[in-house]
Coordinates of C-alpha atoms in Angstrom, one line a residue:
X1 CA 78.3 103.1 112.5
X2 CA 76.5 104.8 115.2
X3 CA 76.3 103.1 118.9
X4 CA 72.7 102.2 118.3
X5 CA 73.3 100.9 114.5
X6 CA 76.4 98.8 116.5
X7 CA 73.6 97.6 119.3
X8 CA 71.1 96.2 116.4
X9 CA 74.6 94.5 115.3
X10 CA 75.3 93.0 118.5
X11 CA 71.9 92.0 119.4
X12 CA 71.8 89.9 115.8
X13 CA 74.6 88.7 116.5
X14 CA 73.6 87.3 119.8
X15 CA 70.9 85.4 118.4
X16 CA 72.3 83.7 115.7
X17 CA 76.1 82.7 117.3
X18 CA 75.3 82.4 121.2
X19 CA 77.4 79.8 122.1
X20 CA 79.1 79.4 118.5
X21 CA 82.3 77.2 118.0
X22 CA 85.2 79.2 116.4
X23 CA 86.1 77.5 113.3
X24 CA 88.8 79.9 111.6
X25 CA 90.0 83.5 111.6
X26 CA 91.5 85.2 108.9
X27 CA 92.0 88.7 107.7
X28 CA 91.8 90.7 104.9
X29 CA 93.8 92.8 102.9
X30 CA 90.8 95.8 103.1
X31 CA 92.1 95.6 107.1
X32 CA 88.9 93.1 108.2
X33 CA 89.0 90.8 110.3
X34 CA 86.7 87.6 109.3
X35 CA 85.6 85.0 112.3
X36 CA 84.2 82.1 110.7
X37 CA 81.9 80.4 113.1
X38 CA 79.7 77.3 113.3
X39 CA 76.2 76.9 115.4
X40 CA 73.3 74.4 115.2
X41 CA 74.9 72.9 112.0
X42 CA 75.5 76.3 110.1
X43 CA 78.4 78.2 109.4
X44 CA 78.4 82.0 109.8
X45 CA 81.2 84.5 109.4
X46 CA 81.7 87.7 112.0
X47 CA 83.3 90.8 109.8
X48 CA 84.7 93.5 111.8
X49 CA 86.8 96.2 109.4
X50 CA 89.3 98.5 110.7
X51 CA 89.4 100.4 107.8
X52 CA 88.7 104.0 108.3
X53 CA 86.5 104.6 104.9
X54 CA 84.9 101.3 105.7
X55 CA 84.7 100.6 109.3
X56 CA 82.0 98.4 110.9
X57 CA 80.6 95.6 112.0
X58 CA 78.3 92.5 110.5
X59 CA 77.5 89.0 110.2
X60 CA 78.3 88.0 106.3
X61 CA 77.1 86.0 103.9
X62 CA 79.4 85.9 101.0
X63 CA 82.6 84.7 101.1
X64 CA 85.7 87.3 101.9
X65 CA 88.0 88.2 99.3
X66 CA 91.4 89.0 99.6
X67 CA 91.8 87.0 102.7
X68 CA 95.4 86.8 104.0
X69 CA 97.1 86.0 106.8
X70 CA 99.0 89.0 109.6
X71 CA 100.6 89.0 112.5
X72 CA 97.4 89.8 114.8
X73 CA 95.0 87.4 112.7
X74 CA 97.5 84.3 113.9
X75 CA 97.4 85.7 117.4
X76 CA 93.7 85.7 117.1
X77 CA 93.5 82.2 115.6
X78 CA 95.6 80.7 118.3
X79 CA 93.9 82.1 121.0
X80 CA 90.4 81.8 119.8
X81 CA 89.8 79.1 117.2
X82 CA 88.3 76.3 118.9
X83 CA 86.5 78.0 121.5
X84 CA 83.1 79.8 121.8
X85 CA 81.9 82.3 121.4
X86 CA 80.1 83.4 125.3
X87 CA 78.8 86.8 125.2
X88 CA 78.7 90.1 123.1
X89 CA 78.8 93.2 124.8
X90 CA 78.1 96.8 123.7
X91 CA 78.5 99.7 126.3
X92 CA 76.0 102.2 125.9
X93 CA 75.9 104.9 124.0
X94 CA 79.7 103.8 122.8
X95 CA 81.1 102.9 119.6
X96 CA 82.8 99.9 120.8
X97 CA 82.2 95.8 120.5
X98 CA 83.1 93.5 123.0
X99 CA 83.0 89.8 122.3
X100 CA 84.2 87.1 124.9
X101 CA 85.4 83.4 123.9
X102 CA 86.1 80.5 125.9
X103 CA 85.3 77.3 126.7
X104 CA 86.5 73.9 126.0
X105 CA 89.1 74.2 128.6
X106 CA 90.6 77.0 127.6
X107 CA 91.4 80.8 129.2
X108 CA 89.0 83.2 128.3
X109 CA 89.7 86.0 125.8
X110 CA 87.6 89.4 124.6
X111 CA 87.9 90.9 121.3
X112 CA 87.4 94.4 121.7
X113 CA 86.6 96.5 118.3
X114 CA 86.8 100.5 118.9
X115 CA 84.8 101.4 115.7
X116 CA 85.4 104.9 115.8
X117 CA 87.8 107.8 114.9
X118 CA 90.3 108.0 111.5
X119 CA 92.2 104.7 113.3
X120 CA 89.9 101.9 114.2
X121 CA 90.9 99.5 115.7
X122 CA 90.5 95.5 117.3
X123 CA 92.2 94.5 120.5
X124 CA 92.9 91.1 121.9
X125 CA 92.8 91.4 125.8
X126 CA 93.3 88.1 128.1
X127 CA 90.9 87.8 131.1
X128 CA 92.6 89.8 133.4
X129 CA 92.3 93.1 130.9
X130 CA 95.8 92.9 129.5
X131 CA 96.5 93.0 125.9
X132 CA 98.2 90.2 124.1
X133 CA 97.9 91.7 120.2
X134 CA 95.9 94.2 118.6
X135 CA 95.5 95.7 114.7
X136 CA 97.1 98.6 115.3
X137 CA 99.7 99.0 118.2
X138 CA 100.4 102.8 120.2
X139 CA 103.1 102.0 122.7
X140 CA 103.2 105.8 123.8
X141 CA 100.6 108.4 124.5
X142 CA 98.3 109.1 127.3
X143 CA 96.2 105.8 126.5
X144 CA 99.3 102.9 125.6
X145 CA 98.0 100.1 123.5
X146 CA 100.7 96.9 123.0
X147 CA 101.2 93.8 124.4
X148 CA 101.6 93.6 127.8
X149 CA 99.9 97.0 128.5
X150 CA 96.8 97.0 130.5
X151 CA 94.3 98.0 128.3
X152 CA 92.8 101.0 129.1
X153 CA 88.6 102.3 128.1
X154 CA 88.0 104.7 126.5
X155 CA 86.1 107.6 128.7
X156 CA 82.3 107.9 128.1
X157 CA 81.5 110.1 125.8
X158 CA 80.0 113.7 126.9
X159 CA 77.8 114.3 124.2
X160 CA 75.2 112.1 123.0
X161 CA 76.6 110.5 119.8
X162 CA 74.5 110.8 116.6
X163 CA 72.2 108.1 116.0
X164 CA 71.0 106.4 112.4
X165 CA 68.5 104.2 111.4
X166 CA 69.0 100.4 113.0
X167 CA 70.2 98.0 109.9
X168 CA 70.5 94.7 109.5
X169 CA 74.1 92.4 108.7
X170 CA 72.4 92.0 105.0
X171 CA 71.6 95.8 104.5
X172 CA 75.3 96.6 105.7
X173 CA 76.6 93.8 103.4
X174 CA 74.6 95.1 100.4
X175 CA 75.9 98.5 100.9
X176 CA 80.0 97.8 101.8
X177 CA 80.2 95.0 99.1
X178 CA 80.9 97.1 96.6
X179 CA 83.0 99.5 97.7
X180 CA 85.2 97.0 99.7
X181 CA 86.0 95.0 96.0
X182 CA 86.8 98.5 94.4
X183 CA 89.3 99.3 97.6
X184 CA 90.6 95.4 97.4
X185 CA 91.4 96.0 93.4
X186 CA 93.5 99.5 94.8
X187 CA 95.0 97.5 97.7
X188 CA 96.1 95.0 95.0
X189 CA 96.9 97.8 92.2
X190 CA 99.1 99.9 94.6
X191 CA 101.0 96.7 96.0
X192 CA 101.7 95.3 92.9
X193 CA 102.4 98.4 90.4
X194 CA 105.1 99.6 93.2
X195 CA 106.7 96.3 92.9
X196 CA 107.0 96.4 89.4
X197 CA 107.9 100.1 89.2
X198 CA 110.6 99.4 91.7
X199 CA 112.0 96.2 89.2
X200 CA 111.9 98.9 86.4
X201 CA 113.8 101.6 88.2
X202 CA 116.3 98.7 88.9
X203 CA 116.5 97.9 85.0
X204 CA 117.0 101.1 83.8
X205 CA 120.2 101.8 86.2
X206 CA 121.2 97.8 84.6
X207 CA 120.9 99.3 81.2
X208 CA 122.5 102.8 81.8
X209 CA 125.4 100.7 82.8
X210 CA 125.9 98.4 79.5
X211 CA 125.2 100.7 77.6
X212 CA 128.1 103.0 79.0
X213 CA 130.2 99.9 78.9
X214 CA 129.0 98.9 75.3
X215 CA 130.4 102.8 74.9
X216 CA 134.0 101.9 75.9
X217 CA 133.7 98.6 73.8
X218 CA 133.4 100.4 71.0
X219 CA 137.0 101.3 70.4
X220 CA 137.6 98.2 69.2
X221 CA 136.9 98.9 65.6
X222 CA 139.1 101.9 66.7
X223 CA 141.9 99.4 67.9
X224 CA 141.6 97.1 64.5
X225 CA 141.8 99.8 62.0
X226 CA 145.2 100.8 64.2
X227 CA 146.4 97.5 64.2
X228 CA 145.7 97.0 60.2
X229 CA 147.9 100.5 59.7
X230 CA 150.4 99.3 61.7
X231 CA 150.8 95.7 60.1
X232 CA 151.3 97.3 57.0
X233 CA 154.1 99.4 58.3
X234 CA 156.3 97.0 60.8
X235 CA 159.5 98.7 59.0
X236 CA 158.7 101.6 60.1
X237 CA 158.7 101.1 63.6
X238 CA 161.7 101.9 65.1
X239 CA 162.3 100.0 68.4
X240 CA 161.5 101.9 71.6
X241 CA 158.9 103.9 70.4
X242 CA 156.5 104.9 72.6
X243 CA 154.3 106.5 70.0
X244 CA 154.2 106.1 66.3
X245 CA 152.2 108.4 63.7
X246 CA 151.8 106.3 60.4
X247 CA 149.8 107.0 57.1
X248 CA 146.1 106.4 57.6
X249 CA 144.9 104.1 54.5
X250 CA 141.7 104.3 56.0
X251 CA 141.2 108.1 55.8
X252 CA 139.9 109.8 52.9
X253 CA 141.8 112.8 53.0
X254 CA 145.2 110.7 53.4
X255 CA 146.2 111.9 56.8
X256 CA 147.9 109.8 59.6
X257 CA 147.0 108.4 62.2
X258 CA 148.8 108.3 66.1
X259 CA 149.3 104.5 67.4
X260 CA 150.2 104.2 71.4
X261 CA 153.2 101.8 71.8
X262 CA 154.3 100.0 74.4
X263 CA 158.4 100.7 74.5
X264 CA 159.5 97.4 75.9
X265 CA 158.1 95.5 73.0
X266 CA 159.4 95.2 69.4
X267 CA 156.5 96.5 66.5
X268 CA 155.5 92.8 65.7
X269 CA 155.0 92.1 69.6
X270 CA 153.1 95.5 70.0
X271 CA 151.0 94.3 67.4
X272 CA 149.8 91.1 68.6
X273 CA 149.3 93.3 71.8
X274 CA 146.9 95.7 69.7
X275 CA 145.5 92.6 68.2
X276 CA 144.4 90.8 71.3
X277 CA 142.9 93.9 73.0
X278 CA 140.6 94.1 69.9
X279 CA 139.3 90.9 70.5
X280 CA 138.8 91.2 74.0
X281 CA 136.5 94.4 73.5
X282 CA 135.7 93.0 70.2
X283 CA 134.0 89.7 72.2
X284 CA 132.9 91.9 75.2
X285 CA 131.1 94.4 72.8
X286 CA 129.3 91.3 71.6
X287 CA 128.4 90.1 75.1
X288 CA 127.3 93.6 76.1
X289 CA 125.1 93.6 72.9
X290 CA 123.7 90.6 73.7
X291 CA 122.6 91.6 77.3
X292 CA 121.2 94.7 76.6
X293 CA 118.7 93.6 74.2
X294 CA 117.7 90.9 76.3
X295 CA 117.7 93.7 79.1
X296 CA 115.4 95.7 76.9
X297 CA 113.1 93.0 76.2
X298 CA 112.5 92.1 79.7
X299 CA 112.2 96.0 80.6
X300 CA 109.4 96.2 77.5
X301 CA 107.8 93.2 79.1
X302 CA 107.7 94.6 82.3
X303 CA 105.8 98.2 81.2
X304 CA 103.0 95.6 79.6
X305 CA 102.6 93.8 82.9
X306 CA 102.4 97.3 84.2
X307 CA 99.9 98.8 81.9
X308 CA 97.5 95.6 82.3
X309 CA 97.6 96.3 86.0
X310 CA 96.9 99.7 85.8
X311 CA 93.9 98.7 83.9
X312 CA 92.4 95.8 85.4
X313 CA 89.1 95.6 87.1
X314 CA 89.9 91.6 87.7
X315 CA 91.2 91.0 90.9
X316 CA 92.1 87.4 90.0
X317 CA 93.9 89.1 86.7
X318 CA 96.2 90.8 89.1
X319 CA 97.3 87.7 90.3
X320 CA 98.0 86.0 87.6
X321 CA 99.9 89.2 86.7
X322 CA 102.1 89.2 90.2
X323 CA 102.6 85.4 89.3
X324 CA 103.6 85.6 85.8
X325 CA 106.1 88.3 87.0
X326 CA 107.6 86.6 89.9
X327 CA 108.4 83.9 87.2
X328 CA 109.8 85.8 84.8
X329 CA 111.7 88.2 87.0
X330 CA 114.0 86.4 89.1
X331 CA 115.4 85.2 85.5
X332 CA 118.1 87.9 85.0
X333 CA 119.7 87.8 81.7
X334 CA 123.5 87.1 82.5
X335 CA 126.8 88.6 81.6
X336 CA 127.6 85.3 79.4
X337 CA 125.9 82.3 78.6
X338 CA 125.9 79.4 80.6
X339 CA 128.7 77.2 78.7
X340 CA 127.4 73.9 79.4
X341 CA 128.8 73.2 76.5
X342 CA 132.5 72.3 75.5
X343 CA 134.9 75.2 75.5
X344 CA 135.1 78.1 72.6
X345 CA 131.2 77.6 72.2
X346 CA 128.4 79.8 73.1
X347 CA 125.4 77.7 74.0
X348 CA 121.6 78.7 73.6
X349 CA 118.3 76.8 73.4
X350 CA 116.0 77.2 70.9
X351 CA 111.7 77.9 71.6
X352 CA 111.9 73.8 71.2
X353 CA 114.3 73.0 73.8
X354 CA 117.3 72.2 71.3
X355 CA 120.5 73.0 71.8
X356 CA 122.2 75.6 69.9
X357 CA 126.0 75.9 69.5
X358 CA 127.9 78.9 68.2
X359 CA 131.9 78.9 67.5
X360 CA 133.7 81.5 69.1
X361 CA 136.0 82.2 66.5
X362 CA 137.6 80.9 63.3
X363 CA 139.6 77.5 64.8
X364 CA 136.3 77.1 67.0
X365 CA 134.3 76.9 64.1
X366 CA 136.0 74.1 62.7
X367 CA 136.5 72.3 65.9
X368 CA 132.8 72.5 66.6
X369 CA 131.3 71.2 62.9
X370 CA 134.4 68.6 62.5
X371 CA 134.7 67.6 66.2
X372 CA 132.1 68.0 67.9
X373 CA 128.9 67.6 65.7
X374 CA 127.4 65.0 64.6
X375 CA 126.4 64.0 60.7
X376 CA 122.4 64.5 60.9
X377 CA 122.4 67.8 63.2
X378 CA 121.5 71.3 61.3
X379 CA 124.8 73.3 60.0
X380 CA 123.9 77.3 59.6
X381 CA 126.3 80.1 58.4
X382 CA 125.5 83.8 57.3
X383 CA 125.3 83.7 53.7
X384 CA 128.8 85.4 51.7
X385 CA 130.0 86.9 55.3
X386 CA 132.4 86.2 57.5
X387 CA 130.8 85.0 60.8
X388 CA 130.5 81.9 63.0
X389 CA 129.6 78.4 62.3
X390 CA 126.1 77.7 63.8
X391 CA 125.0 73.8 64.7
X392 CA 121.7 73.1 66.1
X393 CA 122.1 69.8 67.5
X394 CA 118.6 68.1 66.5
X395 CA 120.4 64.6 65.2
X396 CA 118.1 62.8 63.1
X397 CA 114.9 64.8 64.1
X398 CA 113.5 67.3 61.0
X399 CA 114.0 70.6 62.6
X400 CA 110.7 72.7 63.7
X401 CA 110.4 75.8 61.8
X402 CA 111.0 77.8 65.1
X403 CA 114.4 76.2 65.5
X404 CA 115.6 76.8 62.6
X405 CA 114.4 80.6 63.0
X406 CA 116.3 80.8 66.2
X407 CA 119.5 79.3 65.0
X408 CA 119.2 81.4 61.8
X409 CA 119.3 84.4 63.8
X410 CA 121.8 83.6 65.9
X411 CA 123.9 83.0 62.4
X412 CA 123.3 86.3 61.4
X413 CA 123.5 88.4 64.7
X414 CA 127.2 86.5 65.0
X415 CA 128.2 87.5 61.4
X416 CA 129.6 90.8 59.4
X417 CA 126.0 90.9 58.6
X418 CA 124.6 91.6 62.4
X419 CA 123.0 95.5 62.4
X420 CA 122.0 95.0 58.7
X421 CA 118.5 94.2 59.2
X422 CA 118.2 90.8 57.8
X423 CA 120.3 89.0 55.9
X424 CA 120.4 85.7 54.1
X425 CA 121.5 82.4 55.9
X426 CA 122.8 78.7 54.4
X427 CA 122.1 75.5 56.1
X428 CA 122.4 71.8 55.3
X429 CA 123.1 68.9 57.5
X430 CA 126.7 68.8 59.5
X431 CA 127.1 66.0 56.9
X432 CA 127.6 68.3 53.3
X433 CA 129.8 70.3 55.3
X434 CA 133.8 70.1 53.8
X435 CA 136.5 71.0 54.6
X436 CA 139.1 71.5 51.1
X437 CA 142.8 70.6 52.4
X438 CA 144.8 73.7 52.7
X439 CA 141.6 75.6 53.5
X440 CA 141.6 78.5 56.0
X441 CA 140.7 77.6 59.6
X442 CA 136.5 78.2 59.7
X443 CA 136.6 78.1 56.0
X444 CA 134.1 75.3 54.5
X445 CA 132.5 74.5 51.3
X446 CA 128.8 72.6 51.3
X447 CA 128.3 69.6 49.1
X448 CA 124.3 70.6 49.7
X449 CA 122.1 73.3 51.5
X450 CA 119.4 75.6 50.9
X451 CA 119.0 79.1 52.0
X452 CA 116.7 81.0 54.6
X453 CA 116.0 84.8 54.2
X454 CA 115.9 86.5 57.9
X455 CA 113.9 89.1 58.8
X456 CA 115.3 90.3 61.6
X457 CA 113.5 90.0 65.2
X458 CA 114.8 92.1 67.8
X459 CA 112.5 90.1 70.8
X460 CA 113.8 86.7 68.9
X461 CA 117.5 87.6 69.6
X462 CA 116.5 89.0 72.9
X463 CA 114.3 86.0 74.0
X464 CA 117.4 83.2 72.6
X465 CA 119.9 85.8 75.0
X466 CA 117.2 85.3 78.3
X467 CA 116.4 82.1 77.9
X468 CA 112.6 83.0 77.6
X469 CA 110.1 81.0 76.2
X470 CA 108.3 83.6 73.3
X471 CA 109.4 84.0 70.1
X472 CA 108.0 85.8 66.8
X473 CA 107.9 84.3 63.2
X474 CA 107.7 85.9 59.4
X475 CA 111.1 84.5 57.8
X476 CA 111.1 83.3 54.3
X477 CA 112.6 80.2 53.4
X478 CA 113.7 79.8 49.8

C-alpha cells in the first residue's frame, strides 16, 4: 500500500469507528491482526496484515479465517478490548498507521502498523512511547524494538514514495480474499505435513528396530532343530562338553551339526536349557511380529493422512485430518498386550468390543477353555494344526460376523498355519469342547462345530494388534 492508498484507509476508517468500543482481538495464522469493533449498534472488524506478500490495511466484511490466538494478540486484547477507539493517525507521506485507544477509565494505548519493507510490522506502545508487545520483536540494531524499549520513528522518507490509485476497505477485501485463503491452505499444509512427516520419520527408526530384533528372534527355529538333534542323542553326550557335533537328521546331505554346551550341566539339563531359550525367542519372535504389522499399518495410515493433505483445497479437511491424527497417533502399538486378563492369556478386542482370549501355550490352552470359559462363549482353533485355543467371550450373545473374523484370525496367525496365507479354522461353543482322559495337555475333541475359511487380512491382524477400530471382511464360512 502506498501512503496515500493508507490515508484513504485511515480517513474510512475514521468515519465509520470514531469512538468505536473494542469488542475482541484476535489474530490470524496469515500474520493479521483482526480488531473487532462495535459503533452505533454495528459491528465492524479492523484487518491490519503483517505479512510481507499481503501487507495492508482495511476495514472487513467477512468473517476471518484461521483465527488463532499469539502471544502479541493477548497483549493486544488485554490492553485494548473494552476501550475505544480515539483517533487514527497517518503521518504524511509515510507508510505507517497509528491508532489510539482509551477510555472507560483506562491508560491510553497506540497501535502502531509500519506497513512497509520485507518485515512489517504492529507495535503496541503505552502513552508515554514505550513498547509493551509487538509482532515482531528486534532487541538489537540501530532502531531496538522489544518491551521496554522506547520506541523509536522511523525517519521521514527523502524521496517521495510512489503513489496508487485511492481504494476503498471493499476493493482491498475483493482483491486479498483470495489470495489470503490460498496462503491460509499453505500455512495449514506446511504445519500439518511437517508434523506428520516428522511422526513417519519416527516410525520408520521404530520399525528398523523390530525388524532387526525380529532378525535375532529368528534363531529360534535354529535353537529347536538343535535341541531335536540333541534329544535324540543324550547318550552321546559325554559330561563336560563344552561343544558337541552330532548327526544332522535334518540335513539332506547327512552332515552334522555343532551344538554349544554349557559344561557345568549334564546333556538332559543342557537341553531343557536349549529348550527354554527357544521359547523365549520363539514367544518374542511372535510379539515382534505382532508389533511390526501393527507398526506398518499405522505407518500406511499415516502416508494416506499425508497424501489427503497434500491434496486438499478444504481448509476445514485439514482439520479434520490434524484431528483424526492426533487421535490415532498418541495410540502406539505396545511391546505386549495389555493382560487384563488372567495370566498365560493374550487379550485382544474384537471391531465389536468383545473380548478375545488366546492361550499361551499347550497347559494354557486347557486352563483357559476348561477353567476359565464359560459354556455359551465362542471356542476357535486352526483347523488340523497345532496352535492355540482361541475363546471369544460373547456368552449367550450370537456372535457378529466381524467377531468371529477377528477371533478367526487370531486362531490362525497363532497356529503352524500363520505365514500360509489363509487357512481353515473350527469353532463351536466352549460347551462341545472335550477333553478325552489321558489326552495331551491342549489336546481336545469337539462334540460339534463348523468351519470358517480365512482369507488372510494383513490390516485385520494389524488393527486386532493396535487396538484400532477398522477392519476388512471377505472370509467364507462353510
Amino acid at each position: 500500500m502506498t501512503p496515500s492508498q493508507i490515508a484513504a484507509i485511515a480517513a474510512e476508517v475514521r468515519e465509520a469507528l470514531a469512538g468505536a468500543r473494542v469488542d475482541e482481538v484476535v489474530a490470524t495464522e496469515t500474520e493479521s491482526l483482526v480488531i473487532g469493533l462495535r459503533a452505533e449498534g454495528r459491528s465492524l472488524r479492523l484487518l491490519i496484515s503483517c505479512h510481507a506478500a499481503l501487507m495492508r490495511v482495511h476495514l472487513l466484511e467477512a468473517e476471518a479465517e484461521g483465527e488463532r490466538d499469539t502471544p502479541f494478540s493477548e497483549l493486544c486484547a488485554s490492553r485494548i478490548e473494552g476501550t475505544r477507539l480515539a483517533a487514527v493517525e497517518q503521518p504524511p507521506g509515510e507508510r505507517i498507521l497509528r491508532l489510539w485507544f482509551g477510555g472507560e477509565g483506562r491508560e491510553g494505548v497506540a497501535l502502531v502498523a509500519e506497513l512497509f519493507g520485507r518485515r512489517p510490522n504492529l507495535v503496541l506502545l503505552d502513552a508515554g512511547g514505550t513498547t509493551l508487545g509487538a509482532w515482531r520483536t528486534f532487541p538489537r540494531g540501530d532502531r531496538p524494538i522489544a518491551p521496554g524499549v522506547r520506541y523509536t520513528p522511523l525517519p521521514r522518507p527523502e524521496a517521495p514514495p510512489e503513489e496508487g490509485p485511492a481504494r476503498t476497505s471493499a476493493e482491498w477485501e475483493a482483491e486479498f480474499a483470495p489470495r489470503e485463503r490460498e496462503e491460509w491452505l499453505a500455512v495449514l499444509r506446511r504445519r500439518l505435513g511437517a508434523t506428520l512427516e516428522k511422526e513417519r520419520y519416527r516410525l520408520d527408526g521404530v520399525l528398523r528396530g523390530l525388524e532387526a530384533g525380529l532378525e535375532a528372534s529368528a534363531r529360534c527355529e535354529e535353537l529347536r532343530k538343535a535341541g531335536e538333534v540333541l534329544k535324540a542323542h543324550l547318550d552321546r553326550v559325554p559330561r563336560g562338553a563344552e561343544r558337541v557335533e552330532l548327526p544332522d537328521f535334518w540335513s539332506e546331505s547327512g552332515g552334522t551339526i555343532a551344538i554349544e554346551l554349557d559344561p557345568r550341566m549334564d546333556a538332559r539339563a543342557n537341553l531343557d536349557r536349549i529348550f527354554r531359550k527357544y521359547r523365549r525367542l520363539r514367544e518374542a519372535k511372535e510379539r515382534l511380529e505382532v508389533r511390526i504389522a501393527a507398526f506398518r499399518h499405522l505407518r500406511d495410515r499415516l502416508s494416506v493422512a499425508l497424501a489427503r493433505a497434500t491434496e486438499s483445497v478444504d481448509p476445514a479437511e485439514l482439520a479434520r485430518i490434524e484431528s483424526e491424527w492426533r487421535k490415532e497417533g498418541p495410540r502406539r502399538p505396545e511391546l505386549r498386550k495389555k493382560e487384563r486378563g488372567p495370566s498365560g492369556v493374550r487379550v485382544f478386542t474384537s471391531r465389536d468390543g468383545i473380548e478375545i482370549w488366546v492361550g499361551k501355550g499347550d497347559a494354557e490352552n486347557d486352563h483357559l477353555t476348561f477353567r476359565l470359559a464359560r459354556g455359551n462363549d465362542l471356542w476357535l482353533h486352526a483347523k488340523d494344526v497345532a496352535g492355540s485355543h482361541v475363546v471369544a467371550r460373547t456368552g449367550k450373545r450370537e456372535p457378529t460376523e466381524e467377531t468371529l473374523l477377528d477371533a478367526a484370525h487370531l486362531a490362525v496367525h497363532y497356529s503352524k498355519a500363520r505365514g500360509s496365507g489363509g487357512a481353515e479354522v473350527v469353532y463351536t461353543r466352549v460347551k462341545f469342547v472335550r477333553k478325552s482322559r489321558g489326552a495331551r495337555p491342549g489336546q481336545v475333541s469337539l462334540a460339534d462345530s463348523r468351519t470358517i475359511a480365512v482369507r488372510w487380512e494383513e490390516a485385520r491382524m494389524a488393527r486386532l494388534a493396535a487396538g484400532g477400530p477398522e477392519s476388512g471382511g471377505g472370509n467364507d464360512e462353510g
